[in-house]
C-alpha cells in the first residue's frame, strides 16, 4: 500500500509512523518529493488497518496495491484484450475486404452483354406481335412488325422499374399497365409519367434466329 | 476494492468498467465520424466508378448492373448512399453544436470553413442523387434546379451552368458527374485538410497554455 502525505510532513511524525508500523510487524519506507511525501507500506494487514494507524496523525490518502497474483491477472487480462481486439480487427477487415475483392471481379454479364444472344425465332414470333425474353437477367421486349422489322427494348418501365411493359398491337406502341406510360418503338416517351426513355437493344438475324445484345 | 475476476469476459468487463476521461463528450466525436464517413465515401465512390457509366442511355442500366449482377455491388452502393446521408446529418449536428456552444469564436476561420464544407456536402449529395438517371433522379434534378433558379441574382446563371442550358437534359447528367467525381471531392479534401490543420494548431496552442 502507498500513503500519500503532504510534502511538508514533519520528520518526527514520519519517524513515529514508521515505528508504529514496525510495531505491527510492517515495514515503512519514506520517499520525499517536491509535491508530496510517499510512504510505502509492506505487510500482511489490510487497508483499513493502515487507515486506523494514520487516522488523526496526518492527512493522508491511502492507495491500495494488490499482491503479485493480482498484477499477473491484470497482465493476463490485458493480453487477452489485445488478442480479442486484434481478432475483431482481422474479422472486420476480412468482412469488408472479401466483398470488395469479389466486387472487383466483373460479372460475366458485363462482357457477355456485348455479344449477341439468341432469344427467339421467326417461327415463334409472328408479325405485329411481341415476345418477352430474358437477356442477362434483364427483361427485354422483342417486337416484330412486318417482315424482318424488329425492335428490342427494355421491358421495365423507367417510371417504376417493377412495372413490366406490354406491347399494344392496336396502338403499335409499348404501354405500361401501372401508370399509363407510353413509349414508341425507339424507346421515346410518348405520354404518361415517365421522363427517361427506354433502353434499346441491338437486334441481329441469323437464318430464322433472332439475336439481341446490349446497345453499344 | 481489488478485482478478482478471471477469464476473457472479465477482461472485456474490466475495460467496459473503466471510467470515461473527464473531458470526454460524445459530440466531440462528430468531426472524426464525418472524417471516417468521408474516407468511406472516397473508397466506395472509386469502387462504384469501376462499373458506373455516365451516359444518359447507360447510367440507369449500369446502376442496375451494380445492384443485381456485380458481387456485393448492393453493399458498396448501399455504403456509399447511406454514408452520404450520415455525413449530411452529422455535418448539420456538428455545425449546430459549434454554433450553440459558441466554439466558433475561438476559431472563426474554422467556422467559415465548416459552413463551406456543409455547402460542399449538400452539393455532393445533390449531384450524386442525379447520377442513377432514372425517373426519380430526373424529377429530383428538375425540382432542385427550379429551387436554385429562384436564388436572387445568381440563380439563373448557376442553373445554366448546371444544366448547360435552361432545362434538365442529358447534359445535366454529364455536368453532375463531372462535379461529383472531379471537382467537389478535391474541394472537400482541401477544406477538410485545412480544417484539421487549423484544429491541430489550436490544440497545440491550448496545450502550450496548459503547460
mmCIF file with all atom_site columns, N, CA, C and O in Angstrom, chain A residues 70 73 76-77 80-81 84 99 102-107 109-110 137-138 156 158-159 161 193-196 199 214, chain B residues 2-7 11-12 15 47-48 50-51 53 61 64-65 68-73 76 134-135 138-139:
data_model
loop_
_atom_site.group_PDB
_atom_site.id
_atom_site.type_symbol
_atom_site.label_atom_id
_atom_site.label_alt_id
_atom_site.label_comp_id
_atom_site.label_asym_id
_atom_site.label_entity_id
_atom_site.label_seq_id
_atom_site.pdbx_PDB_ins_code
_atom_site.Cartn_x
_atom_site.Cartn_y
_atom_site.Cartn_z
_atom_site.occupancy
_atom_site.B_iso_or_equiv
_atom_site.pdbx_formal_charge
_atom_site.auth_seq_id
_atom_site.auth_comp_id
_atom_site.auth_asym_id
_atom_site.auth_atom_id
_atom_site.pdbx_PDB_model_num
ATOM 1   N N  . UNK A 1 70  ? -2.515  -10.587 -8.241  1.00 0.00 ? 70  UNK A N  1
ATOM 2   C CA . UNK A 1 70  ? -3.453  -9.590  -8.773  1.00 0.00 ? 70  UNK A CA 1
ATOM 3   C C  . UNK A 1 70  ? -2.894  -8.942  -10.048 1.00 0.00 ? 70  UNK A C  1
ATOM 4   O O  . UNK A 1 70  ? -3.577  -8.838  -11.065 1.00 0.00 ? 70  UNK A O  1
ATOM 5   N N  . UNK A 1 73  ? -2.781  -11.324 -12.949 1.00 0.00 ? 73  UNK A N  1
ATOM 6   C CA . UNK A 1 73  ? -4.126  -11.427 -13.552 1.00 0.00 ? 73  UNK A CA 1
ATOM 7   C C  . UNK A 1 73  ? -4.388  -10.250 -14.492 1.00 0.00 ? 73  UNK A C  1
ATOM 8   O O  . UNK A 1 73  ? -4.916  -10.408 -15.583 1.00 0.00 ? 73  UNK A O  1
ATOM 9   N N  . UNK A 1 76  ? -2.515  -10.643 -17.655 1.00 0.00 ? 76  UNK A N  1
ATOM 10  C CA . UNK A 1 76  ? -3.132  -11.680 -18.486 1.00 0.00 ? 76  UNK A CA 1
ATOM 11  C C  . UNK A 1 76  ? -4.390  -11.131 -19.170 1.00 0.00 ? 76  UNK A C  1
ATOM 12  O O  . UNK A 1 76  ? -4.628  -11.355 -20.339 1.00 0.00 ? 76  UNK A O  1
ATOM 13  N N  . UNK A 1 77  ? -5.179  -10.376 -18.402 1.00 0.00 ? 77  UNK A N  1
ATOM 14  C CA . UNK A 1 77  ? -6.400  -9.772  -18.964 1.00 0.00 ? 77  UNK A CA 1
ATOM 15  C C  . UNK A 1 77  ? -6.061  -8.829  -20.107 1.00 0.00 ? 77  UNK A C  1
ATOM 16  O O  . UNK A 1 77  ? -6.763  -8.769  -21.107 1.00 0.00 ? 77  UNK A O  1
ATOM 17  N N  . UNK A 1 80  ? -5.224  -10.832 -23.141 1.00 0.00 ? 80  UNK A N  1
ATOM 18  C CA . UNK A 1 80  ? -6.448  -11.382 -23.733 1.00 0.00 ? 80  UNK A CA 1
ATOM 19  C C  . UNK A 1 80  ? -7.196  -10.294 -24.505 1.00 0.00 ? 80  UNK A C  1
ATOM 20  O O  . UNK A 1 80  ? -7.719  -10.518 -25.586 1.00 0.00 ? 80  UNK A O  1
ATOM 21  N N  . UNK A 1 81  ? -7.224  -9.101  -23.914 1.00 0.00 ? 81  UNK A N  1
ATOM 22  C CA . UNK A 1 81  ? -7.942  -7.986  -24.546 1.00 0.00 ? 81  UNK A CA 1
ATOM 23  C C  . UNK A 1 81  ? -7.288  -7.616  -25.874 1.00 0.00 ? 81  UNK A C  1
ATOM 24  O O  . UNK A 1 81  ? -7.974  -7.377  -26.866 1.00 0.00 ? 81  UNK A O  1
ATOM 25  N N  . UNK A 1 84  ? -8.248  -10.196 -28.341 1.00 0.00 ? 84  UNK A N  1
ATOM 26  C CA . UNK A 1 84  ? -9.653  -10.053 -28.729 1.00 0.00 ? 84  UNK A CA 1
ATOM 27  C C  . UNK A 1 84  ? -9.829  -8.914  -29.737 1.00 0.00 ? 84  UNK A C  1
ATOM 28  O O  . UNK A 1 84  ? -10.472 -9.067  -30.776 1.00 0.00 ? 84  UNK A O  1
ATOM 29  N N  . UNK A 1 99  ? -15.792 -8.942  -49.629 1.00 0.00 ? 99  UNK A N  1
ATOM 30  C CA . UNK A 1 99  ? -16.777 -8.416  -50.588 1.00 0.00 ? 99  UNK A CA 1
ATOM 31  C C  . UNK A 1 99  ? -16.145 -7.469  -51.608 1.00 0.00 ? 99  UNK A C  1
ATOM 32  O O  . UNK A 1 99  ? -16.498 -7.490  -52.780 1.00 0.00 ? 99  UNK A O  1
ATOM 33  N N  . UNK A 1 102 ? -14.360 -9.532  -54.212 1.00 0.00 ? 102 UNK A N  1
ATOM 34  C CA . UNK A 1 102 ? -15.305 -10.173 -55.139 1.00 0.00 ? 102 UNK A CA 1
ATOM 35  C C  . UNK A 1 102 ? -15.964 -9.122  -56.026 1.00 0.00 ? 102 UNK A C  1
ATOM 36  O O  . UNK A 1 102 ? -16.318 -9.392  -57.167 1.00 0.00 ? 102 UNK A O  1
ATOM 37  N N  . UNK A 1 103 ? -16.101 -7.897  -55.511 1.00 0.00 ? 103 UNK A N  1
ATOM 38  C CA . UNK A 1 103 ? -16.699 -6.801  -56.289 1.00 0.00 ? 103 UNK A CA 1
ATOM 39  C C  . UNK A 1 103 ? -15.816 -6.442  -57.473 1.00 0.00 ? 103 UNK A C  1
ATOM 40  O O  . UNK A 1 103 ? -16.304 -6.107  -58.554 1.00 0.00 ? 103 UNK A O  1
ATOM 41  N N  . UNK A 1 104 ? -14.491 -6.515  -57.261 1.00 0.00 ? 104 UNK A N  1
ATOM 42  C CA . UNK A 1 104 ? -13.558 -6.090  -58.307 1.00 0.00 ? 104 UNK A CA 1
ATOM 43  C C  . UNK A 1 104 ? -13.634 -6.986  -59.547 1.00 0.00 ? 104 UNK A C  1
ATOM 44  O O  . UNK A 1 104 ? -13.330 -6.553  -60.648 1.00 0.00 ? 104 UNK A O  1
ATOM 45  N N  . UNK A 1 105 ? -14.049 -8.241  -59.346 1.00 0.00 ? 105 UNK A N  1
ATOM 46  C CA . UNK A 1 105 ? -14.143 -9.146  -60.489 1.00 0.00 ? 105 UNK A CA 1
ATOM 47  C C  . UNK A 1 105 ? -15.465 -8.886  -61.210 1.00 0.00 ? 105 UNK A C  1
ATOM 48  O O  . UNK A 1 105 ? -16.534 -9.110  -60.671 1.00 0.00 ? 105 UNK A O  1
ATOM 49  N N  . UNK A 1 106 ? -15.362 -8.379  -62.436 1.00 0.00 ? 106 UNK A N  1
ATOM 50  C CA . UNK A 1 106 ? -16.577 -8.027  -63.186 1.00 0.00 ? 106 UNK A CA 1
ATOM 51  C C  . UNK A 1 106 ? -17.381 -9.285  -63.493 1.00 0.00 ? 106 UNK A C  1
ATOM 52  O O  . UNK A 1 106 ? -16.799 -10.315 -63.853 1.00 0.00 ? 106 UNK A O  1
ATOM 53  N N  . UNK A 1 107 ? -18.713 -9.242  -63.337 1.00 0.00 ? 107 UNK A N  1
ATOM 54  C CA . UNK A 1 107 ? -19.518 -10.421 -63.628 1.00 0.00 ? 107 UNK A CA 1
ATOM 55  C C  . UNK A 1 107 ? -19.505 -10.739 -65.123 1.00 0.00 ? 107 UNK A C  1
ATOM 56  O O  . UNK A 1 107 ? -19.280 -9.848  -65.946 1.00 0.00 ? 107 UNK A O  1
ATOM 57  N N  . UNK A 1 109 ? -21.802 -11.199 -67.103 1.00 0.00 ? 109 UNK A N  1
ATOM 58  C CA . UNK A 1 109 ? -22.812 -10.497 -67.902 1.00 0.00 ? 109 UNK A CA 1
ATOM 59  C C  . UNK A 1 109 ? -22.284 -9.179  -68.455 1.00 0.00 ? 109 UNK A C  1
ATOM 60  O O  . UNK A 1 109 ? -22.765 -8.679  -69.462 1.00 0.00 ? 109 UNK A O  1
ATOM 61  N N  . UNK A 1 110 ? -21.255 -8.588  -67.803 1.00 0.00 ? 110 UNK A N  1
ATOM 62  C CA . UNK A 1 110 ? -20.702 -7.314  -68.288 1.00 0.00 ? 110 UNK A CA 1
ATOM 63  C C  . UNK A 1 110 ? -20.102 -7.517  -69.677 1.00 0.00 ? 110 UNK A C  1
ATOM 64  O O  . UNK A 1 110 ? -20.320 -6.727  -70.585 1.00 0.00 ? 110 UNK A O  1
ATOM 65  N N  . UNK A 1 137 ? -30.274 -11.512 -67.276 1.00 0.00 ? 137 UNK A N  1
ATOM 66  C CA . UNK A 1 137 ? -31.104 -11.118 -66.123 1.00 0.00 ? 137 UNK A CA 1
ATOM 67  C C  . UNK A 1 137 ? -31.979 -9.892  -66.395 1.00 0.00 ? 137 UNK A C  1
ATOM 68  O O  . UNK A 1 137 ? -32.689 -9.438  -65.507 1.00 0.00 ? 137 UNK A O  1
ATOM 69  N N  . UNK A 1 138 ? -31.936 -9.327  -67.608 1.00 0.00 ? 138 UNK A N  1
ATOM 70  C CA . UNK A 1 138 ? -32.816 -8.193  -67.918 1.00 0.00 ? 138 UNK A CA 1
ATOM 71  C C  . UNK A 1 138 ? -33.989 -8.660  -68.768 1.00 0.00 ? 138 UNK A C  1
ATOM 72  O O  . UNK A 1 138 ? -33.823 -9.467  -69.684 1.00 0.00 ? 138 UNK A O  1
ATOM 73  N N  . UNK A 1 156 ? -38.779 -2.949  -68.725 1.00 0.00 ? 156 UNK A N  1
ATOM 74  C CA . UNK A 1 156 ? -39.041 -2.367  -67.405 1.00 0.00 ? 156 UNK A CA 1
ATOM 75  C C  . UNK A 1 156 ? -39.316 -0.879  -67.562 1.00 0.00 ? 156 UNK A C  1
ATOM 76  O O  . UNK A 1 156 ? -38.493 -0.143  -68.140 1.00 0.00 ? 156 UNK A O  1
ATOM 77  N N  . UNK A 1 158 ? -39.426 2.954   -67.019 1.00 0.00 ? 158 UNK A N  1
ATOM 78  C CA . UNK A 1 158 ? -38.419 3.808   -66.372 1.00 0.00 ? 158 UNK A CA 1
ATOM 79  C C  . UNK A 1 158 ? -39.041 4.630   -65.242 1.00 0.00 ? 158 UNK A C  1
ATOM 80  O O  . UNK A 1 158 ? -38.333 5.229   -64.452 1.00 0.00 ? 158 UNK A O  1
ATOM 81  N N  . UNK A 1 159 ? -40.381 4.657   -65.201 1.00 0.00 ? 159 UNK A N  1
ATOM 82  C CA . UNK A 1 159 ? -41.040 5.395   -64.113 1.00 0.00 ? 159 UNK A CA 1
ATOM 83  C C  . UNK A 1 159 ? -40.986 4.579   -62.828 1.00 0.00 ? 159 UNK A C  1
ATOM 84  O O  . UNK A 1 159 ? -40.726 5.110   -61.764 1.00 0.00 ? 159 UNK A O  1
ATOM 85  N N  . UNK A 1 161 ? -39.468 0.662   -61.998 1.00 0.00 ? 161 UNK A N  1
ATOM 86  C CA . UNK A 1 161 ? -38.854 -0.468  -62.701 1.00 0.00 ? 161 UNK A CA 1
ATOM 87  C C  . UNK A 1 161 ? -39.567 -1.805  -62.488 1.00 0.00 ? 161 UNK A C  1
ATOM 88  O O  . UNK A 1 161 ? -39.404 -2.725  -63.268 1.00 0.00 ? 161 UNK A O  1
ATOM 89  N N  . UNK A 1 193 ? -46.390 9.416   -67.193 1.00 0.00 ? 193 UNK A N  1
ATOM 90  C CA . UNK A 1 193 ? -45.441 9.999   -66.224 1.00 0.00 ? 193 UNK A CA 1
ATOM 91  C C  . UNK A 1 193 ? -43.947 9.759   -66.473 1.00 0.00 ? 193 UNK A C  1
ATOM 92  O O  . UNK A 1 193 ? -43.147 10.512  -65.944 1.00 0.00 ? 193 UNK A O  1
ATOM 93  N N  . UNK A 1 194 ? -43.512 8.752   -67.256 1.00 0.00 ? 194 UNK A N  1
ATOM 94  C CA . UNK A 1 194 ? -42.049 8.569   -67.348 1.00 0.00 ? 194 UNK A CA 1
ATOM 95  C C  . UNK A 1 194 ? -41.337 9.758   -67.993 1.00 0.00 ? 194 UNK A C  1
ATOM 96  O O  . UNK A 1 194 ? -41.911 10.411  -68.873 1.00 0.00 ? 194 UNK A O  1
ATOM 97  N N  . UNK A 1 195 ? -40.120 10.023  -67.574 1.00 0.00 ? 195 UNK A N  1
ATOM 98  C CA . UNK A 1 195 ? -39.336 11.106  -68.187 1.00 0.00 ? 195 UNK A CA 1
ATOM 99  C C  . UNK A 1 195 ? -38.114 10.576  -68.903 1.00 0.00 ? 195 UNK A C  1
ATOM 100 O O  . UNK A 1 195 ? -37.520 11.264  -69.714 1.00 0.00 ? 195 UNK A O  1
ATOM 101 N N  . UNK A 1 196 ? -37.698 9.359   -68.553 1.00 0.00 ? 196 UNK A N  1
ATOM 102 C CA . UNK A 1 196 ? -36.476 8.785   -69.130 1.00 0.00 ? 196 UNK A CA 1
ATOM 103 C C  . UNK A 1 196 ? -36.872 7.780   -70.215 1.00 0.00 ? 196 UNK A C  1
ATOM 104 O O  . UNK A 1 196 ? -37.758 6.947   -69.980 1.00 0.00 ? 196 UNK A O  1
ATOM 105 N N  . UNK A 1 199 ? -34.314 1.814   -72.558 1.00 0.00 ? 199 UNK A N  1
ATOM 106 C CA . UNK A 1 199 ? -33.041 1.375   -73.127 1.00 0.00 ? 199 UNK A CA 1
ATOM 107 C C  . UNK A 1 199 ? -33.343 0.453   -74.313 1.00 0.00 ? 199 UNK A C  1
ATOM 108 O O  . UNK A 1 199 ? -34.147 -0.468  -74.188 1.00 0.00 ? 199 UNK A O  1
ATOM 109 N N  . UNK A 1 214 ? -26.881 -5.963  -75.861 1.00 0.00 ? 214 UNK A N  1
ATOM 110 C CA . UNK A 1 214 ? -26.975 -4.624  -75.293 1.00 0.00 ? 214 UNK A CA 1
ATOM 111 C C  . UNK A 1 214 ? -26.497 -3.600  -76.319 1.00 0.00 ? 214 UNK A C  1
ATOM 112 O O  . UNK A 1 214 ? -25.519 -3.846  -77.018 1.00 0.00 ? 214 UNK A O  1
ATOM 113 N N  . UNK B 2 2   ? -10.268 -4.685  -4.875  1.00 0.00 ? 2   UNK B N  1
ATOM 114 C CA . UNK B 2 2   ? -9.409  -5.314  -5.871  1.00 0.00 ? 2   UNK B CA 1
ATOM 115 C C  . UNK B 2 2   ? -10.208 -6.379  -6.626  1.00 0.00 ? 2   UNK B C  1
ATOM 116 O O  . UNK B 2 2   ? -10.837 -7.245  -6.023  1.00 0.00 ? 2   UNK B O  1
ATOM 117 N N  . UNK B 2 3   ? -10.196 -6.252  -8.017  1.00 0.00 ? 3   UNK B N  1
ATOM 118 C CA . UNK B 2 3   ? -10.980 -7.178  -8.823  1.00 0.00 ? 3   UNK B CA 1
ATOM 119 C C  . UNK B 2 3   ? -10.369 -8.573  -8.769  1.00 0.00 ? 3   UNK B C  1
ATOM 120 O O  . UNK B 2 3   ? -9.163  -8.727  -8.774  1.00 0.00 ? 3   UNK B O  1
ATOM 121 N N  . UNK B 2 4   ? -11.224 -9.589  -8.694  1.00 0.00 ? 4   UNK B N  1
ATOM 122 C CA . UNK B 2 4   ? -10.720 -10.963 -8.604  1.00 0.00 ? 4   UNK B CA 1
ATOM 123 C C  . UNK B 2 4   ? -11.176 -11.805 -9.791  1.00 0.00 ? 4   UNK B C  1
ATOM 124 O O  . UNK B 2 4   ? -10.994 -13.019 -9.778  1.00 0.00 ? 4   UNK B O  1
ATOM 125 N N  . UNK B 2 5   ? -11.831 -11.169 -10.795 1.00 0.00 ? 5   UNK B N  1
ATOM 126 C CA . UNK B 2 5   ? -12.406 -11.960 -11.892 1.00 0.00 ? 5   UNK B CA 1
ATOM 127 C C  . UNK B 2 5   ? -11.316 -12.584 -12.751 1.00 0.00 ? 5   UNK B C  1
ATOM 128 O O  . UNK B 2 5   ? -10.219 -12.082 -12.852 1.00 0.00 ? 5   UNK B O  1
ATOM 129 N N  . UNK B 2 6   ? -11.681 -13.665 -13.395 1.00 0.00 ? 6   UNK B N  1
ATOM 130 C CA . UNK B 2 6   ? -10.763 -14.381 -14.290 1.00 0.00 ? 6   UNK B CA 1
ATOM 131 C C  . UNK B 2 6   ? -11.428 -14.536 -15.643 1.00 0.00 ? 6   UNK B C  1
ATOM 132 O O  . UNK B 2 6   ? -12.646 -14.438 -15.764 1.00 0.00 ? 6   UNK B O  1
ATOM 133 N N  . UNK B 2 7   ? -10.641 -14.791 -16.681 1.00 0.00 ? 7   UNK B N  1
ATOM 134 C CA . UNK B 2 7   ? -11.185 -15.172 -17.980 1.00 0.00 ? 7   UNK B CA 1
ATOM 135 C C  . UNK B 2 7   ? -11.382 -14.019 -18.935 1.00 0.00 ? 7   UNK B C  1
ATOM 136 O O  . UNK B 2 7   ? -11.218 -12.852 -18.580 1.00 0.00 ? 7   UNK B O  1
ATOM 137 N N  . UNK B 2 11  ? -11.969 -9.800  -18.760 1.00 0.00 ? 11  UNK B N  1
ATOM 138 C CA . UNK B 2 11  ? -11.076 -8.846  -19.430 1.00 0.00 ? 11  UNK B CA 1
ATOM 139 C C  . UNK B 2 11  ? -11.905 -7.785  -20.135 1.00 0.00 ? 11  UNK B C  1
ATOM 140 O O  . UNK B 2 11  ? -11.637 -6.587  -20.029 1.00 0.00 ? 11  UNK B O  1
ATOM 141 N N  . UNK B 2 12  ? -12.976 -8.234  -20.848 1.00 0.00 ? 12  UNK B N  1
ATOM 142 C CA . UNK B 2 12  ? -13.857 -7.289  -21.555 1.00 0.00 ? 12  UNK B CA 1
ATOM 143 C C  . UNK B 2 12  ? -14.566 -6.409  -20.532 1.00 0.00 ? 12  UNK B C  1
ATOM 144 O O  . UNK B 2 12  ? -14.657 -5.185  -20.670 1.00 0.00 ? 12  UNK B O  1
ATOM 145 N N  . UNK B 2 15  ? -12.577 -3.593  -19.091 1.00 0.00 ? 15  UNK B N  1
ATOM 146 C CA . UNK B 2 15  ? -12.418 -2.456  -19.999 1.00 0.00 ? 15  UNK B CA 1
ATOM 147 C C  . UNK B 2 15  ? -13.688 -1.617  -20.015 1.00 0.00 ? 15  UNK B C  1
ATOM 148 O O  . UNK B 2 15  ? -13.662 -0.389  -19.959 1.00 0.00 ? 15  UNK B O  1
ATOM 149 N N  . UNK B 2 47  ? -14.831 2.580   -56.103 1.00 0.00 ? 47  UNK B N  1
ATOM 150 C CA . UNK B 2 47  ? -15.304 1.242   -56.482 1.00 0.00 ? 47  UNK B CA 1
ATOM 151 C C  . UNK B 2 47  ? -16.520 1.331   -57.414 1.00 0.00 ? 47  UNK B C  1
ATOM 152 O O  . UNK B 2 47  ? -16.616 0.603   -58.405 1.00 0.00 ? 47  UNK B O  1
ATOM 153 N N  . UNK B 2 48  ? -17.453 2.252   -57.100 1.00 0.00 ? 48  UNK B N  1
ATOM 154 C CA . UNK B 2 48  ? -18.653 2.385   -57.940 1.00 0.00 ? 48  UNK B CA 1
ATOM 155 C C  . UNK B 2 48  ? -18.288 2.861   -59.344 1.00 0.00 ? 48  UNK B C  1
ATOM 156 O O  . UNK B 2 48  ? -18.897 2.438   -60.329 1.00 0.00 ? 48  UNK B O  1
ATOM 157 N N  . UNK B 2 50  ? -15.973 2.033   -61.106 1.00 0.00 ? 50  UNK B N  1
ATOM 158 C CA . UNK B 2 50  ? -15.472 0.949   -61.962 1.00 0.00 ? 50  UNK B CA 1
ATOM 159 C C  . UNK B 2 50  ? -16.561 0.441   -62.906 1.00 0.00 ? 50  UNK B C  1
ATOM 160 O O  . UNK B 2 50  ? -16.276 -0.063  -63.986 1.00 0.00 ? 50  UNK B O  1
ATOM 161 N N  . UNK B 2 51  ? -17.823 0.528   -62.471 1.00 0.00 ? 51  UNK B N  1
ATOM 162 C CA . UNK B 2 51  ? -18.919 -0.019  -63.290 1.00 0.00 ? 51  UNK B CA 1
ATOM 163 C C  . UNK B 2 51  ? -19.878 1.052   -63.795 1.00 0.00 ? 51  UNK B C  1
ATOM 164 O O  . UNK B 2 51  ? -20.608 0.819   -64.748 1.00 0.00 ? 51  UNK B O  1
ATOM 165 N N  . UNK B 2 53  ? -21.529 4.035   -65.689 1.00 0.00 ? 53  UNK B N  1
ATOM 166 C CA . UNK B 2 53  ? -21.304 4.691   -66.987 1.00 0.00 ? 53  UNK B CA 1
ATOM 167 C C  . UNK B 2 53  ? -22.103 5.993   -67.026 1.00 0.00 ? 53  UNK B C  1
ATOM 168 O O  . UNK B 2 53  ? -23.336 5.951   -66.999 1.00 0.00 ? 53  UNK B O  1
ATOM 169 N N  . UNK B 2 61  ? -28.850 1.718   -66.464 1.00 0.00 ? 61  UNK B N  1
ATOM 170 C CA . UNK B 2 61  ? -28.515 0.321   -66.717 1.00 0.00 ? 61  UNK B CA 1
ATOM 171 C C  . UNK B 2 61  ? -27.302 -0.112  -65.884 1.00 0.00 ? 61  UNK B C  1
ATOM 172 O O  . UNK B 2 61  ? -27.276 -1.188  -65.298 1.00 0.00 ? 61  UNK B O  1
ATOM 173 N N  . UNK B 2 64  ? -28.189 -0.538  -62.308 1.00 0.00 ? 64  UNK B N  1
ATOM 174 C CA . UNK B 2 64  ? -28.897 -1.820  -62.146 1.00 0.00 ? 64  UNK B CA 1
ATOM 175 C C  . UNK B 2 64  ? -27.905 -2.981  -62.159 1.00 0.00 ? 64  UNK B C  1
ATOM 176 O O  . UNK B 2 64  ? -28.060 -3.943  -61.419 1.00 0.00 ? 64  UNK B O  1
ATOM 177 N N  . UNK B 2 65  ? -26.885 -2.861  -63.022 1.00 0.00 ? 65  UNK B N  1
ATOM 178 C CA . UNK B 2 65  ? -25.855 -3.901  -63.097 1.00 0.00 ? 65  UNK B CA 1
ATOM 179 C C  . UNK B 2 65  ? -25.143 -4.031  -61.751 1.00 0.00 ? 65  UNK B C  1
ATOM 180 O O  . UNK B 2 65  ? -24.932 -5.137  -61.238 1.00 0.00 ? 65  UNK B O  1
ATOM 181 N N  . UNK B 2 68  ? -27.594 -5.638  -59.241 1.00 0.00 ? 68  UNK B N  1
ATOM 182 C CA . UNK B 2 68  ? -28.084 -7.002  -59.467 1.00 0.00 ? 68  UNK B CA 1
ATOM 183 C C  . UNK B 2 68  ? -26.976 -8.012  -59.744 1.00 0.00 ? 68  UNK B C  1
ATOM 184 O O  . UNK B 2 68  ? -26.985 -9.110  -59.216 1.00 0.00 ? 68  UNK B O  1
ATOM 185 N N  . UNK B 2 69  ? -26.041 -7.621  -60.632 1.00 0.00 ? 69  UNK B N  1
ATOM 186 C CA . UNK B 2 69  ? -25.102 -8.624  -61.151 1.00 0.00 ? 69  UNK B CA 1
ATOM 187 C C  . UNK B 2 69  ? -23.746 -8.632  -60.463 1.00 0.00 ? 69  UNK B C  1
ATOM 188 O O  . UNK B 2 69  ? -23.146 -9.685  -60.297 1.00 0.00 ? 69  UNK B O  1
ATOM 189 N N  . UNK B 2 70  ? -23.245 -7.447  -60.104 1.00 0.00 ? 70  UNK B N  1
ATOM 190 C CA . UNK B 2 70  ? -21.898 -7.394  -59.536 1.00 0.00 ? 70  UNK B CA 1
ATOM 191 C C  . UNK B 2 70  ? -21.930 -7.919  -58.105 1.00 0.00 ? 70  UNK B C  1
ATOM 192 O O  . UNK B 2 70  ? -22.801 -7.540  -57.323 1.00 0.00 ? 70  UNK B O  1
ATOM 193 N N  . UNK B 2 71  ? -20.985 -8.795  -57.795 1.00 0.00 ? 71  UNK B N  1
ATOM 194 C CA . UNK B 2 71  ? -20.941 -9.379  -56.458 1.00 0.00 ? 71  UNK B CA 1
ATOM 195 C C  . UNK B 2 71  ? -20.715 -8.285  -55.409 1.00 0.00 ? 71  UNK B C  1
ATOM 196 O O  . UNK B 2 71  ? -19.787 -7.476  -55.537 1.00 0.00 ? 71  UNK B O  1
ATOM 197 N N  . UNK B 2 72  ? -21.563 -8.251  -54.390 1.00 0.00 ? 72  UNK B N  1
ATOM 198 C CA . UNK B 2 72  ? -21.518 -7.247  -53.301 1.00 0.00 ? 72  UNK B CA 1
ATOM 199 C C  . UNK B 2 72  ? -21.725 -5.822  -53.798 1.00 0.00 ? 72  UNK B C  1
ATOM 200 O O  . UNK B 2 72  ? -21.461 -4.882  -53.062 1.00 0.00 ? 72  UNK B O  1
ATOM 201 N N  . UNK B 2 73  ? -22.212 -5.672  -55.034 1.00 0.00 ? 73  UNK B N  1
ATOM 202 C CA . UNK B 2 73  ? -22.467 -4.324  -55.561 1.00 0.00 ? 73  UNK B CA 1
ATOM 203 C C  . UNK B 2 73  ? -23.487 -3.577  -54.726 1.00 0.00 ? 73  UNK B C  1
ATOM 204 O O  . UNK B 2 73  ? -23.338 -2.382  -54.457 1.00 0.00 ? 73  UNK B O  1
ATOM 205 N N  . UNK B 2 76  ? -21.697 -2.144  -51.682 1.00 0.00 ? 76  UNK B N  1
ATOM 206 C CA . UNK B 2 76  ? -20.851 -0.979  -51.956 1.00 0.00 ? 76  UNK B CA 1
ATOM 207 C C  . UNK B 2 76  ? -21.727 0.252   -52.218 1.00 0.00 ? 76  UNK B C  1
ATOM 208 O O  . UNK B 2 76  ? -21.488 1.321   -51.671 1.00 0.00 ? 76  UNK B O  1
ATOM 209 N N  . UNK B 2 134 ? -32.523 7.851   -63.326 1.00 0.00 ? 134 UNK B N  1
ATOM 210 C CA . UNK B 2 134 ? -33.821 7.215   -63.506 1.00 0.00 ? 134 UNK B CA 1
ATOM 211 C C  . UNK B 2 134 ? -34.887 8.297   -63.312 1.00 0.00 ? 134 UNK B C  1
ATOM 212 O O  . UNK B 2 134 ? -34.562 9.486   -63.202 1.00 0.00 ? 134 UNK B O  1
ATOM 213 N N  . UNK B 2 135 ? -36.119 7.866   -63.296 1.00 0.00 ? 135 UNK B N  1
ATOM 214 C CA . UNK B 2 135 ? -37.199 8.837   -63.225 1.00 0.00 ? 135 UNK B CA 1
ATOM 215 C C  . UNK B 2 135 ? -37.116 9.708   -61.969 1.00 0.00 ? 135 UNK B C  1
ATOM 216 O O  . UNK B 2 135 ? -37.278 10.927  -62.026 1.00 0.00 ? 135 UNK B O  1
ATOM 217 N N  . UNK B 2 138 ? -34.402 12.224  -62.287 1.00 0.00 ? 138 UNK B N  1
ATOM 218 C CA . UNK B 2 138 ? -34.779 13.282  -63.222 1.00 0.00 ? 138 UNK B CA 1
ATOM 219 C C  . UNK B 2 138 ? -35.641 14.335  -62.532 1.00 0.00 ? 138 UNK B C  1
ATOM 220 O O  . UNK B 2 138 ? -35.395 15.539  -62.624 1.00 0.00 ? 138 UNK B O  1
ATOM 221 N N  . UNK B 2 139 ? -36.668 13.870  -61.810 1.00 0.00 ? 139 UNK B N  1
ATOM 222 C CA . UNK B 2 139 ? -37.576 14.831  -61.153 1.00 0.00 ? 139 UNK B CA 1
ATOM 223 C C  . UNK B 2 139 ? -36.918 15.514  -59.963 1.00 0.00 ? 139 UNK B C  1
ATOM 224 O O  . UNK B 2 139 ? -37.222 16.667  -59.662 1.00 0.00 ? 139 UNK B O  1
#
